[in-house]
Amino acid sequence: MNQTSNTGGMRARGAALARHPLFLPLLALVALLLLNRAFNPHFFQIVNQDGHWFGSLIDILNRASPLALVALGMTPVIATRGVDVSVGAVVAISAATAAVLIGGQMHIVNGVETYASNVPMSVAILAALGVGLLCGLWNGTLVAWVGMQPIIATLILMVAGRGIAQLLTAGQIVTIYYQPYFYLGAGYLFGLPFAVYLVAAVLGLLWWLMKHTALGLFITAIGINPVASGFAGIKARTITLCVYAFCGLSAGLAGLLISSNVKSADGNNAGLLMELDAILAVTLGGTSLGGGHFSLIGTLIGALIIQTLTYTTYSIGVPPEANLVVKAIVVFVVCVTQSDVVKKLVIRERMTLEGGR
Amino acid sequence: MKPLNSTERFSLGRLFDARLLPLLITLALFLLMFGYGSVAYRGFFSLQVFLNLFIDNAFLLIVAVGMTFVVISGGIDLSVGGVVAVTTMISATLIQNHHLSLWVVTPLVLGMGALFGAFQGVLIQYFRLQPFIVTLGGLFLTRGLCFLINIESITITDPVYTSLAEYRFAIFGCFVSANVVIALVVFAVAIWLAHYSTFGRVIYAIGGNERSAMLMGLPVARTKVLVYTLSGFCAALGGVTFTFYMLSGYGLHAQGMELDALAATVIGGTLLTGGVGYITGTLFGVMILGVIQTLITFDGTLSSWWTRIAIGALLCIFCVMQRLLERHSTGKKRDSIGHQKGVKAAPPARQPEAASLGPNLTLEQPHGV
Amino acid sequence: MNANTPLPAAPALPILHMRGIDKRFPGVHALKNVEFRLFPGEVHTLMGQNGAGKSTLIKVLTGVHPADAGEITLAGQQVHLTAPEAAEAAGIRTVYQEVNLCPNLSVAENIYIGRFPKRAGRIDWATLNRAAADLLAGLALHIDVTRPLNTYPIAVQQMVAIARALSVDARILILDEPTSSLDEDEVQKLFTVLRQLKARGMAILFVTHFLEQTYGISDRITVLRNGELEGEYRVDELPRLTLIHKMVGRQIDLESLNQPQANAATAGETFLNARDAGHSGGVQGLDLEIRAGEVLGLGGLLGSGRTETARLLFGVDGCDSGQLAVGGKQAHFKSPHDAIQHGIGYCPEDRKTEGIIADLSVRENIILALQAKRGLFRYLPKKRQYAIADEYIKQLGIKTPDADRPIGLLSGGNQQKALLARWMATDPKMLILDEPTRGIDVAAKLEIMDQVLALTRKGLAILFISSEMGEVVRVSHRIAVLRDRRKVGELPAGSVDEQAVFQLIAGGEQ
């Protein structure tokens, strides 16, 4: 593009902005938020009560947290050409582990309510995270060392995982009575939900790893060409294993948030269809399912889009069940626009446009 | 046990084909499990218990047959559970609430299933999308549609429908339901499709090497779309039989059936990488899932979630086994790929493979037709 | 039938006439206004160097890559070959260099799929198998046609592919380097069949790299160079040397190709020493010594174990018998990473799948091995990355607008240079170059070879692999010769010539 005038330069800058990979996801998010504003004039209002901020936006942030965690863990997996469809089951397992270990009873001692957990909370949390990590390592081993297709390898845990979660809870919905545990999913820190800080911490950690170590470069290289990456000396297997392990760990963390938020663990329904939401969030954020270049911020935006979408369907009075249909349509539209066929068409269009000048 | 085509009938050597191994293991496993049940539980060893395997899993067999074709072509269809559910929902709504005839509703839902499969096939083939993401989207869509129609479960009380659903065919003093007859017809047609029709062989060809199939001038695009159409049709038919079985329509019906169907397919010896698979194997895969459930029911002390864990474990074992067999054969193949690359300016040389031609031939000829 | 008629006046109407064929791929103009004619009852050989556009022309003709411009007439009628099905329907049959059949289907199915004999609505397997066996018997191949194709060696698979092409009445038969996996006997058998087909009036388009075969079977030769038509010749009007000149383009290159360039170098200490090393399924009992400052050439034919040797020395295939020593100390390479830590680099034969990472920038591709060597946490700052990349882009003359361009968009020669830069950046002590000049135009080829020789003068050890024996002889100080995945001999510096290498390959005494 050849700019001769100032307007041309501005147009070019605008076009470059429009071509930025995060432009479309952000646009979609903003459009959704504005749509909500149209239905609900108080949508953007945030009020401070007792030092806590409340409002629709805060609510969306808070509720998007578990999905954001799972999707952030999924992003590097998808960047290495993989996928982890077991995250929903891992969420259920981790939630079940935490719930069973904490359980908790309320005693009234001298008229004061006190709470006791079955095991110390820190042990329970570490155990739940450890179980998530273990699940991730299992998936990673099947993919990196046994050499199974990622979808198949993680499908095994997806099938068995719900059974394991129910085994842990003995088929019951385990209720948690230990008050301090609820801080994780429902507590506030400096006026904002605690979960938001967790997401920020995980994002920050990943961001640092990607930008200040060679991990981002290596993951991208493996995703684009695994064989050539190995020939260049990258330890592809180890990195793949770590990526799946991290995905399991973040799913475990999400399981903690969810069980803390709903104060119970349901082996059957905790994290149900979450793998689909997570994949969708990653795809919405502009990371291709074919592997290679990826965007963490994009994934975060993707998770927010999905949560806002859910919020929207609730608030404009569409039955919540329609949510699934809307998501499905989003999946189809995003995939088709990301497909090589459509990309080629766009490129050809652009070439003829530029060639014609 | 295998479809009787001459390629398999006459060649003893095929029995030792490593790729048949999973199928043989599946068969042995089924017999072992059924045998264990017969010894361990009173009343297990009876024709009716055996027939019940068919009655309780007829819909799964139909769905799994469609899945088998998809997997043989190298794809995957995760939408089948949703299609089953939406079929029960539409059938129940139209019959119960709109009082339409069974004979109008059934062709309609079958057509819808096929059409939906074709839609997914077109996305996969013409937009080059990954089958798993497209069919995941399909799962969202169909489940969501169920709840858009009705959140509650709809029970069917239509007399024609219930009488058909409750009709029993007697066999040696025992009985099977109409569903079983439908499933067996589907099974027979599937064997004909897989082994005696060009369409079926092209599916195998695509699974073996899609690029080659295209270069051989085979109708790859059409066949791939048709495979997903077939799977959609089978899922809808599975939904119809599921409606017979449950006599209700509900959005939460058939949850996780896509995984069961996939597990039955894989346990039946179909390679997830495509190109190799057996309809008969899928039948045994379904039977094994059925036996696991029956064993757990007979035991009484084991909880239902053990089914999931057992299926997951079986899936894991079979997948790892497939992978090892595959690695074994690609280990051999990689050497040959190295030799395909042409020498440019050197005189042609006899290659190691060509040298081994001699012994190979003498080994094989006794099995020849 | 084409007796003494001077070209271009045609002996008859061509059955196939391609005119003004143009084809572009991203970054490559593969075919520029190419014309090609094929007459019934002739064997017409298409010749050209790698990258001349032969395969692209074939793919245009078979509908795999429809042309961007130009017209194709078949027997005087214009046709649009937009898909392989269309080409098949038009009577064009193709046998490719790689066996493009389905490995999981039986031999008989592979021959007849798409045209199965049917009886009562079902495939008639008995008739099918009998017909397939008969057809193969005609090619002197007696095998069990019911077994899956992948249970047979490549040579048999190639004959099955030819049988498939012959199983219907084709008007045009295209053979795209079908002989590269056949031995001399099998080639002669194939030629006998081709002569029969020719006598029946079939038009045969033949692609090969072997001059002997070209002159053994062809009636006519078309030469392509750099995607353009160089000319169409009758075989008796085109002496071999002229043909080579026309393929290469410049006579000057030929002369420099014949000039030995490897000076008697100052070979230093032994860098890598392999003793009886081997990998099951790969090379066996390998004794090899590679010294600093010298080029060790690997001679041998396709399948003799050249690439396998490289994979063994680079840790791709683990060394499971014998031992390797680097600088006198025993070394175990479990992965390429270990080999790189010992100062070894490897430019693989298959640049696209094993070398470049297409969507990464030139800069990232260049620093990748260095970064892998440094490990995950000692990340090179962006500034250093650009400095390194820019340095090598300048030094090696890599043609790219900037270091941030995805490497997949560069030409083959520039990709190869970037790969060379990747290893030079790791400051290696030894480089393995496997077919570094394949698919690269002559100018880039010479540049790369100059760079290689310059490196040895700085004390680098090089293991050089190429199937162009002349090239090996020209740059190497010593040549180790492989046959059947074993080393069969070694020729010291000075006494090396092509003839000696061929003698060793052939197994004759020196």
mmCIF file of N, CA and C in Angstrom, chain B residues 5-7 14 19 192 195-198 201-202 204-205 208-209 211-212 214-219 275 333-336 339-344 346-353 357 360-361 364-365 367-369, chain C residues 64 84-85 88 96-98 100-102 104-105 109-110 113-114 116 118 121-123 125 129 142-143 146-148 151 153-154 156 164 177 180-184 209-210 281 301-303 311 317 349 438 485 502:
data_model
loop_
_atom_site.group_PDB
_atom_site.id
_atom_site.type_symbol
_atom_site.label_atom_id
_atom_site.label_comp_id
_atom_site.label_asym_id
_atom_site.label_seq_id
_atom_site.Cartn_x
_atom_site.Cartn_y
_atom_site.Cartn_z
ATOM 1 N N ASN B 5 -16.471 -62.095 2.168
ATOM 2 C CA ASN B 5 -16.060 -61.840 0.801
ATOM 3 C C ASN B 5 -14.847 -62.692 0.522
ATOM 4 N N SER B 6 -14.618 -62.922 -0.741
ATOM 5 C CA SER B 6 -13.627 -63.922 -1.095
ATOM 6 C C SER B 6 -12.228 -63.503 -0.656
ATOM 7 N N THR B 7 -12.015 -62.172 -0.525
ATOM 8 C CA THR B 7 -10.667 -61.787 -0.124
ATOM 9 C C THR B 7 -10.352 -62.321 1.247
ATOM 10 N N ARG B 14 -4.738 -64.172 6.261
ATOM 11 C CA ARG B 14 -5.405 -63.014 6.843
ATOM 12 C C ARG B 14 -5.627 -63.173 8.338
ATOM 13 N N ARG B 19 -3.643 -56.537 11.859
ATOM 14 C CA ARG B 19 -4.740 -55.585 12.021
ATOM 15 C C ARG B 19 -6.032 -56.267 12.434
ATOM 16 N N TRP B 192 -23.141 -54.891 3.768
ATOM 17 C CA TRP B 192 -23.186 -54.814 2.307
ATOM 18 C C TRP B 192 -22.498 -53.530 1.838
ATOM 19 N N HIS B 195 -18.554 -53.727 2.379
ATOM 20 C CA HIS B 195 -17.730 -54.712 1.697
ATOM 21 C C HIS B 195 -18.184 -55.053 0.278
ATOM 22 N N TYR B 196 -19.397 -54.664 -0.089
ATOM 23 C CA TYR B 196 -19.874 -55.057 -1.412
ATOM 24 C C TYR B 196 -20.303 -53.882 -2.267
ATOM 25 N N SER B 197 -20.070 -52.670 -1.792
ATOM 26 C CA SER B 197 -20.467 -51.535 -2.626
ATOM 27 C C SER B 197 -19.259 -50.654 -2.893
ATOM 28 N N THR B 198 -19.283 -49.993 -4.030
ATOM 29 C CA THR B 198 -18.190 -49.087 -4.378
ATOM 30 C C THR B 198 -18.097 -47.968 -3.345
ATOM 31 N N ARG B 201 -16.123 -49.080 -0.386
ATOM 32 C CA ARG B 201 -14.692 -49.254 -0.640
ATOM 33 C C ARG B 201 -14.008 -47.893 -0.801
ATOM 34 N N VAL B 202 -14.735 -46.927 -1.359
ATOM 35 C CA VAL B 202 -14.156 -45.590 -1.488
ATOM 36 C C VAL B 202 -13.951 -44.977 -0.098
ATOM 37 N N TYR B 204 -13.161 -46.640 2.588
ATOM 38 C CA TYR B 204 -11.906 -47.234 3.054
ATOM 39 C C TYR B 204 -10.715 -46.564 2.367
ATOM 40 N N ALA B 205 -10.849 -46.340 1.060
ATOM 41 C CA ALA B 205 -9.739 -45.735 0.308
ATOM 42 C C ALA B 205 -9.399 -44.353 0.873
ATOM 43 N N GLY B 208 -7.584 -44.673 4.001
ATOM 44 C CA GLY B 208 -6.224 -45.173 3.804
ATOM 45 C C GLY B 208 -5.286 -44.066 3.383
ATOM 46 N N ASN B 209 -5.707 -43.287 2.409
ATOM 47 C CA ASN B 209 -4.900 -42.174 1.932
ATOM 48 C C ASN B 209 -5.774 -41.273 1.075
ATOM 49 N N ARG B 211 -5.360 -38.339 -0.226
ATOM 50 C CA ARG B 211 -4.726 -37.731 -1.401
ATOM 51 C C ARG B 211 -4.671 -38.732 -2.558
ATOM 52 N N SER B 212 -4.262 -39.960 -2.216
ATOM 53 C CA SER B 212 -4.201 -40.987 -3.250
ATOM 54 C C SER B 212 -5.577 -41.228 -3.837
ATOM 55 N N MET B 214 -7.946 -39.259 -4.121
ATOM 56 C CA MET B 214 -8.281 -38.162 -5.022
ATOM 57 C C MET B 214 -7.535 -38.319 -6.349
ATOM 58 N N LEU B 215 -6.245 -38.653 -6.255
ATOM 59 C CA LEU B 215 -5.447 -38.803 -7.474
ATOM 60 C C LEU B 215 -5.903 -40.007 -8.291
ATOM 61 N N MET B 216 -6.527 -40.982 -7.634
ATOM 62 C CA MET B 216 -7.042 -42.138 -8.373
ATOM 63 C C MET B 216 -8.365 -41.799 -9.049
ATOM 64 N N GLY B 217 -8.815 -40.577 -8.897
ATOM 65 C CA GLY B 217 -10.037 -40.159 -9.563
ATOM 66 C C GLY B 217 -11.299 -40.616 -8.855
ATOM 67 N N LEU B 218 -11.192 -40.978 -7.582
ATOM 68 C CA LEU B 218 -12.382 -41.414 -6.857
ATOM 69 C C LEU B 218 -13.168 -40.181 -6.379
ATOM 70 N N PRO B 219 -14.472 -40.331 -6.241
ATOM 71 C CA PRO B 219 -15.297 -39.169 -5.834
ATOM 72 C C PRO B 219 -15.147 -38.875 -4.349
ATOM 73 N N GLY B 275 -9.238 -45.981 7.617
ATOM 74 C CA GLY B 275 -8.800 -46.955 6.625
ATOM 75 C C GLY B 275 -9.011 -48.405 7.005
ATOM 76 N N LYS B 333 7.582 -48.947 7.559
ATOM 77 C CA LYS B 333 7.283 -48.140 6.385
ATOM 78 C C LYS B 333 8.263 -46.994 6.196
ATOM 79 N N ARG B 334 8.763 -46.464 7.348
ATOM 80 C CA ARG B 334 9.576 -45.265 7.201
ATOM 81 C C ARG B 334 10.792 -45.538 6.328
ATOM 82 N N ASP B 335 11.346 -46.726 6.469
ATOM 83 C CA ASP B 335 12.499 -47.050 5.643
ATOM 84 C C ASP B 335 12.132 -46.966 4.177
ATOM 85 N N SER B 336 10.949 -47.481 3.864
ATOM 86 C CA SER B 336 10.601 -47.517 2.452
ATOM 87 C C SER B 336 10.334 -46.123 1.924
ATOM 88 N N HIS B 339 13.250 -44.542 0.637
ATOM 89 C CA HIS B 339 13.742 -45.017 -0.644
ATOM 90 C C HIS B 339 12.951 -44.522 -1.826
ATOM 91 N N GLN B 340 11.819 -43.907 -1.529
ATOM 92 C CA GLN B 340 11.019 -43.469 -2.667
ATOM 93 C C GLN B 340 11.617 -42.264 -3.350
ATOM 94 N N LYS B 341 12.381 -41.499 -2.579
ATOM 95 C CA LYS B 341 12.933 -40.284 -3.154
ATOM 96 C C LYS B 341 13.962 -40.660 -4.221
ATOM 97 N N GLY B 342 13.820 -40.054 -5.342
ATOM 98 C CA GLY B 342 14.541 -40.534 -6.508
ATOM 99 C C GLY B 342 16.020 -40.219 -6.487
ATOM 100 N N VAL B 343 16.814 -41.099 -7.054
ATOM 101 C CA VAL B 343 18.215 -40.810 -7.320
ATOM 102 C C VAL B 343 18.229 -39.934 -8.554
ATOM 103 N N LYS B 344 19.063 -38.938 -8.567
ATOM 104 C CA LYS B 344 18.987 -38.030 -9.689
ATOM 105 C C LYS B 344 19.908 -38.426 -10.828
ATOM 106 N N ALA B 346 22.292 -40.979 -10.735
ATOM 107 C CA ALA B 346 22.959 -42.266 -10.602
ATOM 108 C C ALA B 346 22.160 -43.347 -11.324
ATOM 109 N N PRO B 347 22.820 -44.397 -11.727
ATOM 110 C CA PRO B 347 22.083 -45.494 -12.371
ATOM 111 C C PRO B 347 21.147 -46.143 -11.358
ATOM 112 N N PRO B 348 20.074 -46.733 -11.844
ATOM 113 C CA PRO B 348 19.101 -47.311 -10.921
ATOM 114 C C PRO B 348 19.689 -48.467 -10.147
ATOM 115 N N ALA B 349 19.283 -48.577 -8.920
ATOM 116 C CA ALA B 349 19.839 -49.636 -8.089
ATOM 117 C C ALA B 349 18.715 -50.506 -7.559
ATOM 118 N N ARG B 350 19.010 -51.725 -7.355
ATOM 119 C CA ARG B 350 18.045 -52.602 -6.693
ATOM 120 C C ARG B 350 18.031 -52.231 -5.220
ATOM 121 N N GLN B 351 16.871 -52.144 -4.682
ATOM 122 C CA GLN B 351 16.790 -51.710 -3.298
ATOM 123 C C GLN B 351 16.603 -52.864 -2.353
ATOM 124 N N PRO B 352 16.850 -52.592 -1.084
ATOM 125 C CA PRO B 352 16.672 -53.647 -0.094
ATOM 126 C C PRO B 352 15.283 -54.270 -0.162
ATOM 127 N N GLU B 353 14.252 -53.438 -0.340
ATOM 128 C CA GLU B 353 12.895 -53.984 -0.406
ATOM 129 C C GLU B 353 12.751 -54.936 -1.575
ATOM 130 N N LEU B 357 11.944 -59.197 -2.046
ATOM 131 C CA LEU B 357 10.765 -59.611 -2.806
ATOM 132 C C LEU B 357 10.692 -61.127 -2.886
ATOM 133 N N ASN B 360 9.395 -63.048 0.209
ATOM 134 C CA ASN B 360 8.008 -62.655 0.412
ATOM 135 C C ASN B 360 7.083 -63.467 -0.489
ATOM 136 N N LEU B 361 7.496 -63.575 -1.729
ATOM 137 C CA LEU B 361 6.636 -64.247 -2.697
ATOM 138 C C LEU B 361 6.469 -65.717 -2.330
ATOM 139 N N GLU B 364 4.063 -66.076 0.426
ATOM 140 C CA GLU B 364 2.668 -65.750 0.213
ATOM 141 C C GLU B 364 1.957 -66.704 -0.731
ATOM 142 N N GLN B 365 2.690 -67.273 -1.644
ATOM 143 C CA GLN B 365 1.996 -68.004 -2.687
ATOM 144 C C GLN B 365 1.105 -69.148 -2.204
ATOM 145 N N HIS B 367 -0.874 -69.177 0.081
ATOM 146 C CA HIS B 367 -2.191 -68.671 0.485
ATOM 147 C C HIS B 367 -2.962 -68.117 -0.688
ATOM 148 N N GLY B 368 -2.359 -68.086 -1.853
ATOM 149 C CA GLY B 368 -2.964 -67.410 -2.989
ATOM 150 C C GLY B 368 -4.307 -67.994 -3.350
ATOM 151 N N VAL B 369 -5.067 -67.222 -4.084
ATOM 152 C CA VAL B 369 -6.404 -67.660 -4.465
ATOM 153 C C VAL B 369 -6.320 -68.823 -5.452
ATOM 154 N N VAL C 64 -4.706 -31.820 -10.947
ATOM 155 C CA VAL C 64 -4.446 -31.637 -9.515
ATOM 156 C C VAL C 64 -4.282 -30.151 -9.200
ATOM 157 N N PRO C 84 -8.848 -34.093 -10.738
ATOM 158 C CA PRO C 84 -8.342 -35.390 -11.197
ATOM 159 C C PRO C 84 -9.432 -36.233 -11.864
ATOM 160 N N GLU C 85 -10.665 -36.114 -11.358
ATOM 161 C CA GLU C 85 -11.749 -36.889 -11.970
ATOM 162 C C GLU C 85 -11.927 -36.504 -13.430
ATOM 163 N N GLU C 88 -9.232 -38.086 -15.479
ATOM 164 C CA GLU C 88 -9.496 -39.514 -15.641
ATOM 165 C C GLU C 88 -10.580 -39.733 -16.687
ATOM 166 N N TYR C 96 2.428 -41.992 -10.621
ATOM 167 C CA TYR C 96 3.303 -41.015 -9.986
ATOM 168 C C TYR C 96 4.552 -41.671 -9.423
ATOM 169 N N GLN C 97 5.519 -40.811 -9.105
ATOM 170 C CA GLN C 97 6.770 -41.291 -8.531
ATOM 171 C C GLN C 97 6.520 -41.946 -7.182
ATOM 172 N N GLU C 98 5.814 -41.220 -6.299
ATOM 173 C CA GLU C 98 5.421 -41.873 -5.069
ATOM 174 C C GLU C 98 4.185 -42.682 -5.418
ATOM 175 N N ASN C 100 0.829 -43.550 -5.430
ATOM 176 C CA ASN C 100 -0.402 -42.921 -4.967
ATOM 177 C C ASN C 100 -1.549 -43.903 -5.014
ATOM 178 N N LEU C 101 -1.433 -44.904 -4.181
ATOM 179 C CA LEU C 101 -2.511 -45.878 -4.047
ATOM 180 C C LEU C 101 -2.890 -45.918 -2.577
ATOM 181 N N CYS C 102 -3.888 -46.710 -2.256
ATOM 182 C CA CYS C 102 -4.312 -46.779 -0.865
ATOM 183 C C CYS C 102 -3.691 -47.999 -0.196
ATOM 184 N N ASN C 104 -4.128 -49.486 2.517
ATOM 185 C CA ASN C 104 -4.940 -50.396 3.318
ATOM 186 C C ASN C 104 -5.811 -51.307 2.466
ATOM 187 N N LEU C 105 -5.988 -50.956 1.177
ATOM 188 C CA LEU C 105 -6.832 -51.783 0.311
ATOM 189 C C LEU C 105 -6.005 -52.906 -0.303
ATOM 190 N N GLU C 109 -8.147 -54.443 -5.363
ATOM 191 C CA GLU C 109 -8.988 -53.259 -5.196
ATOM 192 C C GLU C 109 -8.281 -52.020 -5.714
ATOM 193 N N ASN C 110 -6.988 -51.912 -5.407
ATOM 194 C CA ASN C 110 -6.244 -50.742 -5.844
ATOM 195 C C ASN C 110 -6.246 -50.610 -7.360
ATOM 196 N N ILE C 113 -10.489 -50.098 -8.182
ATOM 197 C CA ILE C 113 -11.437 -49.280 -7.426
ATOM 198 C C ILE C 113 -11.956 -48.142 -8.300
ATOM 199 N N GLY C 114 -13.258 -47.936 -8.221
ATOM 200 C CA GLY C 114 -13.914 -46.967 -9.102
ATOM 201 C C GLY C 114 -14.514 -47.642 -10.323
ATOM 202 N N PHE C 116 -15.323 -51.288 -10.270
ATOM 203 C CA PHE C 116 -15.490 -52.670 -9.809
ATOM 204 C C PHE C 116 -16.450 -53.448 -10.712
ATOM 205 N N LYS C 118 -19.484 -55.716 -11.081
ATOM 206 C CA LYS C 118 -20.617 -55.920 -10.165
ATOM 207 C C LYS C 118 -21.434 -57.107 -10.639
ATOM 208 N N GLY C 121 -25.852 -56.314 -8.026
ATOM 209 C CA GLY C 121 -25.777 -55.151 -7.163
ATOM 210 C C GLY C 121 -24.659 -55.179 -6.139
ATOM 211 N N ARG C 122 -23.783 -56.145 -6.251
ATOM 212 C CA ARG C 122 -22.681 -56.174 -5.295
ATOM 213 C C ARG C 122 -21.363 -56.399 -6.015
ATOM 214 N N ILE C 123 -20.296 -56.040 -5.383
ATOM 215 C CA ILE C 123 -18.981 -56.201 -5.992
ATOM 216 C C ILE C 123 -18.704 -57.684 -6.193
ATOM 217 N N TRP C 125 -16.260 -60.066 -6.170
ATOM 218 C CA TRP C 125 -14.866 -60.181 -5.725
ATOM 219 C C TRP C 125 -14.100 -61.234 -6.510
ATOM 220 N N ASN C 129 -10.735 -60.320 -8.464
ATOM 221 C CA ASN C 129 -9.420 -60.847 -8.109
ATOM 222 C C ASN C 129 -8.776 -61.577 -9.283
ATOM 223 N N HIS C 142 3.574 -62.183 -10.185
ATOM 224 C CA HIS C 142 2.658 -63.196 -9.667
ATOM 225 C C HIS C 142 2.577 -63.053 -8.156
ATOM 226 N N ILE C 143 1.554 -62.362 -7.675
ATOM 227 C CA ILE C 143 1.415 -62.165 -6.228
ATOM 228 C C ILE C 143 -0.033 -62.416 -5.828
ATOM 229 N N THR C 146 -5.114 -60.456 -3.054
ATOM 230 C CA THR C 146 -6.106 -60.166 -2.017
ATOM 231 C C THR C 146 -5.471 -59.548 -0.783
ATOM 232 N N ARG C 147 -4.153 -59.522 -0.747
ATOM 233 C CA ARG C 147 -3.497 -58.951 0.437
ATOM 234 C C ARG C 147 -3.427 -57.436 0.331
ATOM 235 N N PRO C 148 -3.423 -56.752 1.495
ATOM 236 C CA PRO C 148 -3.318 -55.297 1.451
ATOM 237 C C PRO C 148 -2.033 -54.855 0.745
ATOM 238 N N THR C 151 1.552 -54.623 2.337
ATOM 239 C CA THR C 151 2.347 -55.779 2.724
ATOM 240 C C THR C 151 3.396 -56.080 1.654
ATOM 241 N N PRO C 153 6.578 -54.761 -1.084
ATOM 242 C CA PRO C 153 7.604 -53.731 -1.225
ATOM 243 C C PRO C 153 7.219 -52.668 -2.256
ATOM 244 N N ILE C 154 7.933 -51.549 -2.175
ATOM 245 C CA ILE C 154 7.603 -50.407 -3.020
ATOM 246 C C ILE C 154 7.631 -50.751 -4.508
ATOM 247 N N VAL C 156 6.900 -53.471 -6.027
ATOM 248 C CA VAL C 156 5.653 -54.152 -6.402
ATOM 249 C C VAL C 156 4.508 -53.137 -6.425
ATOM 250 N N ARG C 164 -2.798 -50.422 -12.637
ATOM 251 C CA ARG C 164 -4.047 -49.668 -12.523
ATOM 252 C C ARG C 164 -4.234 -48.745 -13.731
ATOM 253 N N GLU C 177 8.307 -40.252 -13.287
ATOM 254 C CA GLU C 177 9.433 -40.921 -12.608
ATOM 255 C C GLU C 177 9.021 -42.243 -11.981
ATOM 256 N N SER C 180 12.121 -44.816 -10.475
ATOM 257 C CA SER C 180 13.144 -44.554 -9.466
ATOM 258 C C SER C 180 13.211 -45.647 -8.415
ATOM 259 N N SER C 181 12.173 -46.468 -8.308
ATOM 260 C CA SER C 181 12.268 -47.548 -7.325
ATOM 261 C C SER C 181 12.315 -48.920 -8.004
ATOM 262 N N LEU C 182 12.530 -48.944 -9.297
ATOM 263 C CA LEU C 182 12.574 -50.234 -9.997
ATOM 264 C C LEU C 182 14.020 -50.607 -10.320
ATOM 265 N N ASP C 183 14.314 -51.894 -10.345
ATOM 266 C CA ASP C 183 15.661 -52.287 -10.741
ATOM 267 C C ASP C 183 15.708 -52.491 -12.254
ATOM 268 N N GLU C 184 16.885 -52.777 -12.755
ATOM 269 C CA GLU C 184 17.107 -52.802 -14.195
ATOM 270 C C GLU C 184 16.146 -53.769 -14.901
ATOM 271 N N HIS C 209 14.777 -38.883 -14.681
ATOM 272 C CA HIS C 209 16.052 -38.188 -14.534
ATOM 273 C C HIS C 209 17.174 -38.990 -15.161
ATOM 274 N N PHE C 210 16.853 -40.229 -15.542
ATOM 275 C CA PHE C 210 17.913 -41.117 -16.020
ATOM 276 C C PHE C 210 18.104 -40.941 -17.517
ATOM 277 N N GLY C 281 17.305 -51.420 11.932
ATOM 278 C CA GLY C 281 16.453 -50.937 10.851
ATOM 279 C C GLY C 281 17.118 -49.840 10.040
ATOM 280 N N LEU C 301 24.094 -45.130 -3.464
ATOM 281 C CA LEU C 301 22.861 -44.920 -4.194
ATOM 282 C C LEU C 301 21.726 -44.663 -3.231
ATOM 283 N N LEU C 302 20.604 -44.363 -3.840
ATOM 284 C CA LEU C 302 19.350 -44.255 -3.097
ATOM 285 C C LEU C 302 19.147 -45.526 -2.276
ATOM 286 N N GLY C 303 18.862 -45.354 -1.010
ATOM 287 C CA GLY C 303 18.589 -46.520 -0.186
ATOM 288 C C GLY C 303 19.837 -47.183 0.347
ATOM 289 N N ARG C 311 21.031 -39.404 10.194
ATOM 290 C CA ARG C 311 20.098 -39.465 11.325
ATOM 291 C C ARG C 311 20.750 -40.098 12.541
ATOM 292 N N ASP C 317 17.873 -41.071 15.096
ATOM 293 C CA ASP C 317 17.734 -42.493 15.413
ATOM 294 C C ASP C 317 18.828 -42.811 16.426
ATOM 295 N N GLU C 349 17.497 -33.454 4.380
ATOM 296 C CA GLU C 349 17.209 -33.600 2.961
ATOM 297 C C GLU C 349 15.859 -32.985 2.616
ATOM 298 N N ARG C 438 19.450 -29.632 -3.341
ATOM 299 C CA ARG C 438 18.322 -30.183 -4.095
ATOM 300 C C ARG C 438 17.240 -29.126 -4.297
ATOM 301 N N ARG C 485 23.250 -50.147 3.297
ATOM 302 C CA ARG C 485 23.306 -49.654 4.672
ATOM 303 C C ARG C 485 24.554 -50.078 5.431
ATOM 304 N N PHE C 502 31.861 -45.194 -8.318
ATOM 305 C CA PHE C 502 30.893 -46.111 -8.927
ATOM 306 C C PHE C 502 31.358 -47.556 -8.830
#
